[in-house]
mmCIF file of C-alpha atoms in Angstrom:
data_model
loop_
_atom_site.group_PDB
_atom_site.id
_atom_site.type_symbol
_atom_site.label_atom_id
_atom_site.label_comp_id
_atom_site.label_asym_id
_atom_site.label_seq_id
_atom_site.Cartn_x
_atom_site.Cartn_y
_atom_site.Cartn_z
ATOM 1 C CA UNK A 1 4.498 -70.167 21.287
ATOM 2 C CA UNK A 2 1.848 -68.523 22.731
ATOM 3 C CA UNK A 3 2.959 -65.467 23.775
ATOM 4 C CA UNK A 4 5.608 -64.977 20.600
ATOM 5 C CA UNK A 5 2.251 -65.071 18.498
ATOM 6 C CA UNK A 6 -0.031 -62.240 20.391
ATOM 7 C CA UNK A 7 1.899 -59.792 19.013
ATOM 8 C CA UNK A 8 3.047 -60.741 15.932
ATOM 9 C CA UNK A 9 6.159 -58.310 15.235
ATOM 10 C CA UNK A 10 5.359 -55.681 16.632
ATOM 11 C CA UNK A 11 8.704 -54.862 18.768
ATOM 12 C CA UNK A 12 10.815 -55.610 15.515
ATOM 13 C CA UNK A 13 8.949 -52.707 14.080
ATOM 14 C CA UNK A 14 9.324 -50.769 17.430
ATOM 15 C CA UNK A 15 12.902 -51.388 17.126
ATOM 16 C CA UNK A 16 13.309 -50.229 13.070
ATOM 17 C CA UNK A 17 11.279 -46.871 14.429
ATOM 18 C CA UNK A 18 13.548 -46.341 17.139
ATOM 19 C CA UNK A 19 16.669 -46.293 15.013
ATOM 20 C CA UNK A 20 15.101 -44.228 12.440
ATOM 21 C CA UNK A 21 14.010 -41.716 15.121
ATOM 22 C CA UNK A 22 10.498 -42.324 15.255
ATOM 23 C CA UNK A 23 7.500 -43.570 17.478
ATOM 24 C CA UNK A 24 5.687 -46.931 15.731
ATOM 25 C CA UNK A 25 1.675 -46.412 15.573
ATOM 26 C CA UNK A 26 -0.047 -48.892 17.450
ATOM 27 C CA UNK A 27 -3.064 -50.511 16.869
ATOM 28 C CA UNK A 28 -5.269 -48.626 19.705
ATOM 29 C CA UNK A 29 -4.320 -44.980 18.687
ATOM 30 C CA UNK A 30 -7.210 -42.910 18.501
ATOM 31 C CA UNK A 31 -8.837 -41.221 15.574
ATOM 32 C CA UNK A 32 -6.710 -37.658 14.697
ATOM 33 C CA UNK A 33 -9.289 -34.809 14.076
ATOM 34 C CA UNK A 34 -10.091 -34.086 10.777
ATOM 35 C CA UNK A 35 -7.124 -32.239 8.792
ATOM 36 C CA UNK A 36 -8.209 -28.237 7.885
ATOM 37 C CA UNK A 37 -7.142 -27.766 4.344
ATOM 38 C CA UNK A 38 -5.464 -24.500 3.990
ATOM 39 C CA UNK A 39 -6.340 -22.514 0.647
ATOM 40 C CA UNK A 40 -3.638 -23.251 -2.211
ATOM 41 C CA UNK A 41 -0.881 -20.873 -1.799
ATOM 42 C CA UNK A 42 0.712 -18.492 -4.560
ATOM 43 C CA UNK A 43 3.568 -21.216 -5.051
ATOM 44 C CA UNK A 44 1.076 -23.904 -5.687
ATOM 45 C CA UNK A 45 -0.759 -21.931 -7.861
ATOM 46 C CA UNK A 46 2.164 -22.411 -10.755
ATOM 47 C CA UNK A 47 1.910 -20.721 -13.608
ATOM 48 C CA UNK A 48 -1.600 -21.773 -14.887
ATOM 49 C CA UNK A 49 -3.325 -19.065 -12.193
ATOM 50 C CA UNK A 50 -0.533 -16.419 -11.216
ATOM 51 C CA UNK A 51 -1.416 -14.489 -8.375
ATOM 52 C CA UNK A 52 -0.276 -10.674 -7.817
ATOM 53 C CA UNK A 53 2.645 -10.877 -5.326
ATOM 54 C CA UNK A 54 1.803 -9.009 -2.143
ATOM 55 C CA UNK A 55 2.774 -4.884 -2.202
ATOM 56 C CA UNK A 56 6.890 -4.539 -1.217
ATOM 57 C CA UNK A 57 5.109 -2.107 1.623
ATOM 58 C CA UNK A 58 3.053 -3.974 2.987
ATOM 59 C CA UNK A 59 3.688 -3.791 6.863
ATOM 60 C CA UNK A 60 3.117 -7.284 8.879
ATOM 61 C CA UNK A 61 -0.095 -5.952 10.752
ATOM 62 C CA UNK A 62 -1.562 -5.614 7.498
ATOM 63 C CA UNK A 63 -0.589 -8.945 5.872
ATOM 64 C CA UNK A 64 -2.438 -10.649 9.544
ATOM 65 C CA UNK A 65 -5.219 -8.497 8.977
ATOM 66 C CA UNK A 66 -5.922 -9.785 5.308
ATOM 67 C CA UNK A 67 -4.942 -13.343 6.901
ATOM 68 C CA UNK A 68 -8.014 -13.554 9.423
ATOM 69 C CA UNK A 69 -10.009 -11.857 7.360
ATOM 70 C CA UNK A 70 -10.067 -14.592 4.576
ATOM 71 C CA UNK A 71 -9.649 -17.362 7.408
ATOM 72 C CA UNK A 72 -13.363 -15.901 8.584
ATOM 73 C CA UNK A 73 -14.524 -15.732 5.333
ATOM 74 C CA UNK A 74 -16.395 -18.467 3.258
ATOM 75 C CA UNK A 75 -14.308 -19.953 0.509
ATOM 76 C CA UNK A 76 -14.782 -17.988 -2.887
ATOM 77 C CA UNK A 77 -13.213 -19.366 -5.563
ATOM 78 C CA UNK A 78 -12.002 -16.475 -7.316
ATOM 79 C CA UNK A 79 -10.326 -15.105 -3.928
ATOM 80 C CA UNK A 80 -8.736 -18.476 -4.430
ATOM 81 C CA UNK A 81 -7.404 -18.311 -7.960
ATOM 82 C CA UNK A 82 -5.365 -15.878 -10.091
ATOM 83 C CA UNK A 83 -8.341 -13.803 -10.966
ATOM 84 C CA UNK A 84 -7.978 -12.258 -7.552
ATOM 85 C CA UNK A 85 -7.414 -8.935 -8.217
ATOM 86 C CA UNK A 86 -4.447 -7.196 -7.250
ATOM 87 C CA UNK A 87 -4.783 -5.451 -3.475
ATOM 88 C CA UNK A 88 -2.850 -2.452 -4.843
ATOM 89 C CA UNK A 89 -3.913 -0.608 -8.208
ATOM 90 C CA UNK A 90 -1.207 1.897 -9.208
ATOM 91 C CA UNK A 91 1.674 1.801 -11.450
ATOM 92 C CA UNK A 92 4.378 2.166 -8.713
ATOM 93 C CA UNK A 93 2.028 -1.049 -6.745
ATOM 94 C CA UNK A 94 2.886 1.038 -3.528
ATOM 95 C CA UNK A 95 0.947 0.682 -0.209
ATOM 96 C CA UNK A 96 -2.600 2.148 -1.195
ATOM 97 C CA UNK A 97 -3.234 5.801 -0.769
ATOM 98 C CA UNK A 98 -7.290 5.666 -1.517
ATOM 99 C CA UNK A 99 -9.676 3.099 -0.289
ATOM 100 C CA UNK A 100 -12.668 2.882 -1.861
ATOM 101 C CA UNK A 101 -15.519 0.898 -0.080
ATOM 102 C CA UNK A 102 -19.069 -0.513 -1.799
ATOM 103 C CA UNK A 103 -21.710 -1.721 -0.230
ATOM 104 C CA UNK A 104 -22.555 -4.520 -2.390
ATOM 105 C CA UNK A 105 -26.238 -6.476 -2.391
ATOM 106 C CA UNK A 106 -27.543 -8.491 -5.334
ATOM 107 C CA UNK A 107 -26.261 -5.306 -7.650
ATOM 108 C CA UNK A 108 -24.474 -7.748 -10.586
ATOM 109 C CA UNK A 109 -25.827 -5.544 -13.031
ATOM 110 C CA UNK A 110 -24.424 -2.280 -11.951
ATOM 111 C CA UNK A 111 -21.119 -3.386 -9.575
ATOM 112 C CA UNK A 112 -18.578 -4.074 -11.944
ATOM 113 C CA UNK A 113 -19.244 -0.774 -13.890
ATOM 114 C CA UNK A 114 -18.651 0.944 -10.406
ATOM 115 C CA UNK A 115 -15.959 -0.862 -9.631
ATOM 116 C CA UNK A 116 -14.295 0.321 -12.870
ATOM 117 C CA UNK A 117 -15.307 3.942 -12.222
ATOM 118 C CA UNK A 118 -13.788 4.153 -8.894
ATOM 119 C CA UNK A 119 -10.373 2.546 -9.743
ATOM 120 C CA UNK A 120 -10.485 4.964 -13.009
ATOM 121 C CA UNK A 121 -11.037 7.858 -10.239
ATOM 122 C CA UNK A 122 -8.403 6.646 -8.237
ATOM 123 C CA UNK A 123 -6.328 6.638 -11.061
ATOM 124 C CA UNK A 124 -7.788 10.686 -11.599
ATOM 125 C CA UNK A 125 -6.084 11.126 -8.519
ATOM 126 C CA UNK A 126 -2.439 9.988 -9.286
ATOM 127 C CA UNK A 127 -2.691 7.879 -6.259
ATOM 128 C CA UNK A 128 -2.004 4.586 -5.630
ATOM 129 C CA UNK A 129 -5.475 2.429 -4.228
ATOM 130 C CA UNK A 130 -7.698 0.016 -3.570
ATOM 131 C CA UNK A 131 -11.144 -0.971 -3.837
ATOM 132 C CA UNK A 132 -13.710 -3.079 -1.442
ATOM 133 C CA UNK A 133 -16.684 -4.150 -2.206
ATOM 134 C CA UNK A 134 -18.813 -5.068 1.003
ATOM 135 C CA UNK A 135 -20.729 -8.148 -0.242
ATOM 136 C CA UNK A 136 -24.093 -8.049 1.966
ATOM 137 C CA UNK A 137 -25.232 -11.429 1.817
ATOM 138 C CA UNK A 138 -25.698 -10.855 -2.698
ATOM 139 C CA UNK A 139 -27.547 -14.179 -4.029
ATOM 140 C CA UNK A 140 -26.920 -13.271 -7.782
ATOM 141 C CA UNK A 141 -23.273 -12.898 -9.443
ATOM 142 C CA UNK A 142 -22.551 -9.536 -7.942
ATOM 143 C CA UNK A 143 -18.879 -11.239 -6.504
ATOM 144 C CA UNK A 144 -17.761 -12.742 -9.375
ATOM 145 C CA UNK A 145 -18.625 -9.577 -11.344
ATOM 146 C CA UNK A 146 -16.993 -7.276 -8.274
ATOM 147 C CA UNK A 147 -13.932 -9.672 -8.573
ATOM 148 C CA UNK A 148 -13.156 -10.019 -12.308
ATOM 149 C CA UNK A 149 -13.797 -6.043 -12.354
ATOM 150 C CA UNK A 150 -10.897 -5.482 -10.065
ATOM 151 C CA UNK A 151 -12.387 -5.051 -6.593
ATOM 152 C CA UNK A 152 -11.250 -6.813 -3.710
ATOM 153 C CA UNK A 153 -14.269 -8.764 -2.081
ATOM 154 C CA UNK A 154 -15.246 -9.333 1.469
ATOM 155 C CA UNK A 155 -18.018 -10.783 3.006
ATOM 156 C CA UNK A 156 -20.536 -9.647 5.533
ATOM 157 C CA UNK A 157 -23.504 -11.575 5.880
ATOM 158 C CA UNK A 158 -24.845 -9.771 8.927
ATOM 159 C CA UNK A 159 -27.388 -7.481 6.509
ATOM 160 C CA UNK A 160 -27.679 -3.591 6.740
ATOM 161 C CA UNK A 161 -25.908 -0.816 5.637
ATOM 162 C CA UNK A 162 -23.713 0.050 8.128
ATOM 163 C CA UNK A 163 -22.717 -4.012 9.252
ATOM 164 C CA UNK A 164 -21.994 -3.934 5.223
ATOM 165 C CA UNK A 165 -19.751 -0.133 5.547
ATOM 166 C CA UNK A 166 -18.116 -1.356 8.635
ATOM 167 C CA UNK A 167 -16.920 -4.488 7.330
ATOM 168 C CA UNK A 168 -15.649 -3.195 4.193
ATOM 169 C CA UNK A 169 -13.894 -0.163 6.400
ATOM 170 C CA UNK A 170 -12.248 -2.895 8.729
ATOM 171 C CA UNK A 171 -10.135 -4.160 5.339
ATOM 172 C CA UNK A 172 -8.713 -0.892 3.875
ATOM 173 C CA UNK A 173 -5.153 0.085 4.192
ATOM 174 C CA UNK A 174 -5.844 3.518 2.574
ATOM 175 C CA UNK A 175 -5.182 6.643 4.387
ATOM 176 C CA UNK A 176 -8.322 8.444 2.818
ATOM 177 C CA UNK A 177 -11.499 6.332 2.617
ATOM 178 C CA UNK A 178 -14.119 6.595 0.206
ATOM 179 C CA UNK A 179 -17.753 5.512 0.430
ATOM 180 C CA UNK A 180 -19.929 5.200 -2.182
ATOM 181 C CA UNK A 181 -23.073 2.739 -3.497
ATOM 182 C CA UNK A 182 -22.495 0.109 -5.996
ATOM 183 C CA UNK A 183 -25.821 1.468 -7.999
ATOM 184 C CA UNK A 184 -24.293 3.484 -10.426
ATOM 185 C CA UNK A 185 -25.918 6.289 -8.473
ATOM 186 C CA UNK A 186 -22.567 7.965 -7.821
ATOM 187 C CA UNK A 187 -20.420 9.180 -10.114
ATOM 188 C CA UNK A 188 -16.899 7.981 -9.020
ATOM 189 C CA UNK A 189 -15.163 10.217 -11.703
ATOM 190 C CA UNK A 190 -15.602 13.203 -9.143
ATOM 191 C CA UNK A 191 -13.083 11.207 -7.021
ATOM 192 C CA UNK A 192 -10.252 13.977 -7.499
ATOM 193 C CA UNK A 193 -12.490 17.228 -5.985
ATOM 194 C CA UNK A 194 -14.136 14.936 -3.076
ATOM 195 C CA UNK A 195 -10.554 14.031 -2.058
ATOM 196 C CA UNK A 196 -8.852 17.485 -2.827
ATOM 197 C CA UNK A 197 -9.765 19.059 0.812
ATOM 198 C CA UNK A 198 -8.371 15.791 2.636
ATOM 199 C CA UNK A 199 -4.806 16.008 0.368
ATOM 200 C CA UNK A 200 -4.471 20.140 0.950
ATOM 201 C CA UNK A 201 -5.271 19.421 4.590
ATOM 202 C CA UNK A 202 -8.024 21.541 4.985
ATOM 203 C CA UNK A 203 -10.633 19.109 6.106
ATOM 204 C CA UNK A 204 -10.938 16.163 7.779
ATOM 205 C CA UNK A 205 -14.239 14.975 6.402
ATOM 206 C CA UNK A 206 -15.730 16.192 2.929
ATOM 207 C CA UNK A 207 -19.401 15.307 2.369
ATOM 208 C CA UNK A 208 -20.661 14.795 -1.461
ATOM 209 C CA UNK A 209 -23.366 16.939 -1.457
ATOM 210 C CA UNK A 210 -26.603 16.419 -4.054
ATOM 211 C CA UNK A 211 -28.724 19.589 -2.960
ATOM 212 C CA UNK A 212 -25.791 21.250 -3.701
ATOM 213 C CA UNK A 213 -24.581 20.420 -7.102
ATOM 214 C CA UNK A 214 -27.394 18.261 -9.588
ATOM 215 C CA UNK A 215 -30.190 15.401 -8.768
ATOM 216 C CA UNK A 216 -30.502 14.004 -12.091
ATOM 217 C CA UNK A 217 -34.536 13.253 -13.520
ATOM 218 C CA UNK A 218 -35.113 9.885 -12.079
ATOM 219 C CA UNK A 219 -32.727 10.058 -9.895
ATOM 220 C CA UNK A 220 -34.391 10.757 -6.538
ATOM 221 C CA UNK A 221 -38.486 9.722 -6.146
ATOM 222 C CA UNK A 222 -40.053 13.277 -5.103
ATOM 223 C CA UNK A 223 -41.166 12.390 -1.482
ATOM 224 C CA UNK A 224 -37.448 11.446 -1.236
ATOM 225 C CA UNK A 225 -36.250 15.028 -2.770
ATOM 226 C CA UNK A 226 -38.654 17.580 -1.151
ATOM 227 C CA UNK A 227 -40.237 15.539 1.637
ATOM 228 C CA UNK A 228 -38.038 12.792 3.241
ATOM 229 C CA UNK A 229 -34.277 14.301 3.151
ATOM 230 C CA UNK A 230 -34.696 17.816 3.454
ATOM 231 C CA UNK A 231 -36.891 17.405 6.729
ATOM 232 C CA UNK A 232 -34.271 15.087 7.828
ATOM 233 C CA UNK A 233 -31.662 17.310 7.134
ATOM 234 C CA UNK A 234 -33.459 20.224 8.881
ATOM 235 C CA UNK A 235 -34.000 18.765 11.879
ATOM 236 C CA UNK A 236 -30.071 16.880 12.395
ATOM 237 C CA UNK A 237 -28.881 20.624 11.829
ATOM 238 C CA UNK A 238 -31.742 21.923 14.615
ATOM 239 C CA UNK A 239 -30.669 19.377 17.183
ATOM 240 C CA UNK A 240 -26.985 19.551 16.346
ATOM 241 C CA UNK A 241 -26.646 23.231 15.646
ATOM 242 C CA UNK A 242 -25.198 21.798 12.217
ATOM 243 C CA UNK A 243 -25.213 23.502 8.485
ATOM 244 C CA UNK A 244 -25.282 20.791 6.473
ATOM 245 C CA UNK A 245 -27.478 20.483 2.988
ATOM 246 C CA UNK A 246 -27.589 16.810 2.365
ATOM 247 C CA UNK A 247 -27.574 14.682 5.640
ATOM 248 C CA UNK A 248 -27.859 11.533 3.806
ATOM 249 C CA UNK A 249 -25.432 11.368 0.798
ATOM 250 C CA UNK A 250 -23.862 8.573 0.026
ATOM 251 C CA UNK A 251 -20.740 9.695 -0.951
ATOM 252 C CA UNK A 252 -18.482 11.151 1.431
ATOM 253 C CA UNK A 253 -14.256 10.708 2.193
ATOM 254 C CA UNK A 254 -12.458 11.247 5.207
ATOM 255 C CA UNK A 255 -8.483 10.520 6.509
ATOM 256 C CA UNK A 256 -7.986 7.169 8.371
ATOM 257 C CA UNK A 257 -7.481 9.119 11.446
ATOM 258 C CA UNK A 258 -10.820 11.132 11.084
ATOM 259 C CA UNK A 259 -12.717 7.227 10.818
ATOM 260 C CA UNK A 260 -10.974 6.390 14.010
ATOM 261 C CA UNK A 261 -12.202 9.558 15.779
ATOM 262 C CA UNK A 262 -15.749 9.099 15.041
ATOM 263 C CA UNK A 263 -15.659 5.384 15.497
ATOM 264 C CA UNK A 264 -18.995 4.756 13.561
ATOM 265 C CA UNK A 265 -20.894 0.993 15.243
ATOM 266 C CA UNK A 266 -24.392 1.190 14.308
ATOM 267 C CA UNK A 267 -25.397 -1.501 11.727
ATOM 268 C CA UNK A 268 -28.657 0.314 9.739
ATOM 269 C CA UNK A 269 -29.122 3.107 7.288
ATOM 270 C CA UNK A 270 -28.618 5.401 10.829
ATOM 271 C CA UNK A 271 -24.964 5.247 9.975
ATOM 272 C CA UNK A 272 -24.976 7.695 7.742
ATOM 273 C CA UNK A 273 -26.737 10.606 10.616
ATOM 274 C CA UNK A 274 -24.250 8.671 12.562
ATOM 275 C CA UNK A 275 -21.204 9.667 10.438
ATOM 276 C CA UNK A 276 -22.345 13.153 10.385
ATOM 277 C CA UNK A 277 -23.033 13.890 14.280
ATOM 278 C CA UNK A 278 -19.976 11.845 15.140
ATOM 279 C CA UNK A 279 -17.847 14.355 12.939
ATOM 280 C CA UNK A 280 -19.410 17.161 14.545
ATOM 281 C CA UNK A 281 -19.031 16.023 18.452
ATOM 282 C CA UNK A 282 -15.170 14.845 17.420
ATOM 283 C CA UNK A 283 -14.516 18.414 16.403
ATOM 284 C CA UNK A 284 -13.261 17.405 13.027
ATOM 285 C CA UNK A 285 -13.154 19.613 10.032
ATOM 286 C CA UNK A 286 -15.947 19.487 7.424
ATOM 287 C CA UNK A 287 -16.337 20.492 4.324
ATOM 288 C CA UNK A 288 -19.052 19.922 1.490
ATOM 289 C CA UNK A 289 -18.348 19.566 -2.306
ATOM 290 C CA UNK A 290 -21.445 19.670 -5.115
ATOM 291 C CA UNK A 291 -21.333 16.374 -6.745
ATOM 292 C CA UNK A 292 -24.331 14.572 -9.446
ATOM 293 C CA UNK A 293 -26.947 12.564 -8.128
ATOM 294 C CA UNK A 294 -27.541 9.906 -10.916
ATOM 295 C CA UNK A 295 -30.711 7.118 -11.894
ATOM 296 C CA UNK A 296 -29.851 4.028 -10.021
ATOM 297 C CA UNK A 297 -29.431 0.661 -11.815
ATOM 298 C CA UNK A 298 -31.768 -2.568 -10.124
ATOM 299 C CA UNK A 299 -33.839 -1.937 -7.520
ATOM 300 C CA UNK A 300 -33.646 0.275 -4.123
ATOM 301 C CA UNK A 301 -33.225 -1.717 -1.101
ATOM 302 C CA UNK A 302 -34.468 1.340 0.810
ATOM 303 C CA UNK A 303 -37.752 1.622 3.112
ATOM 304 C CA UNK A 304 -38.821 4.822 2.903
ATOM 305 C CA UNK A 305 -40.599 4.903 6.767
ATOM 306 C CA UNK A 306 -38.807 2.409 8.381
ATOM 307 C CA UNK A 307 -35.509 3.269 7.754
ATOM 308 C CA UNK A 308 -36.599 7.313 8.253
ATOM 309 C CA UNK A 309 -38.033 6.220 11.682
ATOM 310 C CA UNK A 310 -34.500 4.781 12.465
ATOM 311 C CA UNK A 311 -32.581 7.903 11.220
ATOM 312 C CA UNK A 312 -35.184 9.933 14.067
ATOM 313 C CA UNK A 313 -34.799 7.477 16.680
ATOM 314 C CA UNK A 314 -30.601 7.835 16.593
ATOM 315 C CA UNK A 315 -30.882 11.062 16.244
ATOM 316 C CA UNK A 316 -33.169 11.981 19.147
ATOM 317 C CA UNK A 317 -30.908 9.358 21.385
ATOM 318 C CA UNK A 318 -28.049 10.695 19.966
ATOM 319 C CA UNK A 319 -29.032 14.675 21.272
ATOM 320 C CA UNK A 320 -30.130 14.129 24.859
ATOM 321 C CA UNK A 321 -26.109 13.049 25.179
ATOM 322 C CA UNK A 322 -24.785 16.153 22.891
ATOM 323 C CA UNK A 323 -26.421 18.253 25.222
ATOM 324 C CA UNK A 324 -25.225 16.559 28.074
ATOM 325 C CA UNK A 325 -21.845 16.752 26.790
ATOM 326 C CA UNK A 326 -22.293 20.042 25.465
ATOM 327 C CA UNK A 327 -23.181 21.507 28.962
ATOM 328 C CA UNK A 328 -20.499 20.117 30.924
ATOM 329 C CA UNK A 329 -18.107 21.058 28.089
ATOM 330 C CA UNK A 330 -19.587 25.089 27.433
ATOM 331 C CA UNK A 331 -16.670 26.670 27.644
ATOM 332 C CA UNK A 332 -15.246 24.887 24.412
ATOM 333 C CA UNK A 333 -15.285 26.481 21.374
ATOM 334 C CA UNK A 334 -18.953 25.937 19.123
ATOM 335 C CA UNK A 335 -19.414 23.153 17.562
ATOM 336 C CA UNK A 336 -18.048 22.846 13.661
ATOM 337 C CA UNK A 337 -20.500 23.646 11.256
ATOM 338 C CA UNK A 338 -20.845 21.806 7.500
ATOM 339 C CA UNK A 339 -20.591 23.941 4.207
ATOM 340 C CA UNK A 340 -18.813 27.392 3.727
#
């Protein structure tokens, strides 16, 4: 009697798993690991959120890459819902052509207007594209408003300018990318003539110059105008043997194959004297285009000395290697120059 009552049945209901295939729990299994939740998918969305159905292109490199990337990411709930916006924005919803990427840090004010501009720019273009905004760590609304504008948001919450550019480069599909601020100081309307040497095959890199075309009143503080970026200019063209007018514009395009080449890493404001040295030492083809310098919206998140101190500091690192390179390698052809 004993023995038939320590385990009260426990082999009948060994036995009825058996037949049905299956192994009984028993009372000393251990605790399972908590269960990761996967993010509702388009099916179990229904019809009260539809979701955009991925592009026909899309290769399956591409749909992994937009996989990790929101594995990585924290949960936003409107990357989870059917206000996502579509990856693709063209009539024909091909694989993107034009990748436009934002920076993006507390600008709600000013992001969703750019985000408009730039997809009507794209559309300027008659190509089919995209556009990423580059959240930097934003503590106002700035994703929502980047979201529900169209853009397609990712997260970096390593801060700076170039952790924020890099990011935002590592999602596009495009095969010419854009970069521009989220201020509302760049006018993405002149899309179509920054992107017209890239599509004739004539450059490799076109630069958005401001000293070249029109610096709005407001625009630029006056240090800034005839202090701070022409010096900077002058001396990245005297160490570089470049001939470049605007050394720090924000808005610039190049081919997918032209990022690759240069292979941009640094995380600060430098990237941008980065950008322009690494074009130079790749040997790519660079062109400049006028474009209109416009009054931000919010407040600068530059620092005037600290971030010109970095900008010197790369720059003088960057040309004891140029010349290095450059004297082992003097029988190449001279370096190519920026502008006409």
């Amino acid at each position: 009697m004993t023995e038939h009552t320590s385990r009260p049945e426990r082999r009948p209901a060994a036995r009825r798993s058996q037949q049905a295939g299956r192994v009984a729990p028993t009372a000393t299994r251990t605790a399972l690991p908590p269960v990761r939740v996967a993010p509702p998918t388009r099916a179990a969305a229904g019809a009260a959120s539809p979701a955009p159905s991925p592009p026909a292109g899309r290769t399956p490199a591409a749909a992994r890459r937009t996989r990790l990337a929101t594995r990585h990411a924290q949960p936003d709930p409107w990357r989870l819902t059917g206000q996502s916006p579509p990856a693709v924005i063209s009539p024909a919803r091909g694989r993107p052509m034009v990748s436009v990427v934002m920076p993006c840090l507390n600008e709600q004010e000013s992001v969703g207007r750019c985000v408009r501009a730039a997809l009507a720019g794209i559309a300027a273009t008659g190509l089919p594209g995209e556009v990423i905004v580059a959240d930097n760590g934003s503590e106002d609304d700035s994703r929502r408003v980047a979201a529900e504008a169209g853009a397609w948001v990712v997260r970096e919450p390593r801060r700076g300018y170039g952790n924020a550019y890099l990011a935002g480069f590592a999602a596009t599909r495009g095969r010419y990318l854009v970069m521009g601020d989220s201020d509302c100081s760049y006018d993405f309307g002149q899309l179509p003539g920054l992107l017209a040497p890239l599509r004739t095959g004539d450059a490799d890199y076109v630069l958005g110059s401001r000293f070249a075309g029109e610096i709005l009143p407001g625009a630029m503080p006056w240090t800034h105008q005839y202090i701070g970026n022409p010096v900077l200019t002058r001396m990245l063209n005297r160490l570089f043997g470049l001939r470049t007018s605007d050394a720090h514009s924000g808005m610039r395009a190049f081919t997918r194959a032209a990022y690759e080449r240069m292979a941009p890493r640094h995380g600060g404001m430098e990237l941008a004297s980065e950008l322009i040295v690494a074009a130079a030492t790749s040997q790519l083809r660079v062109e400049e285009v006028p474009i209109t310098y416009h009054p931000r919206s919010g407040v600068s998140k530059l620092h005037s000395l600290r971030d010109a101190g970095r900008h010197v500091r790369f720059m003088l690192a960057y040309a004891a290697r140029h010349r290095r390179t450059a004297a082992v390698s003097s029988s190449s052809p001279d370096q190519p120059v920026f502008g006409p």
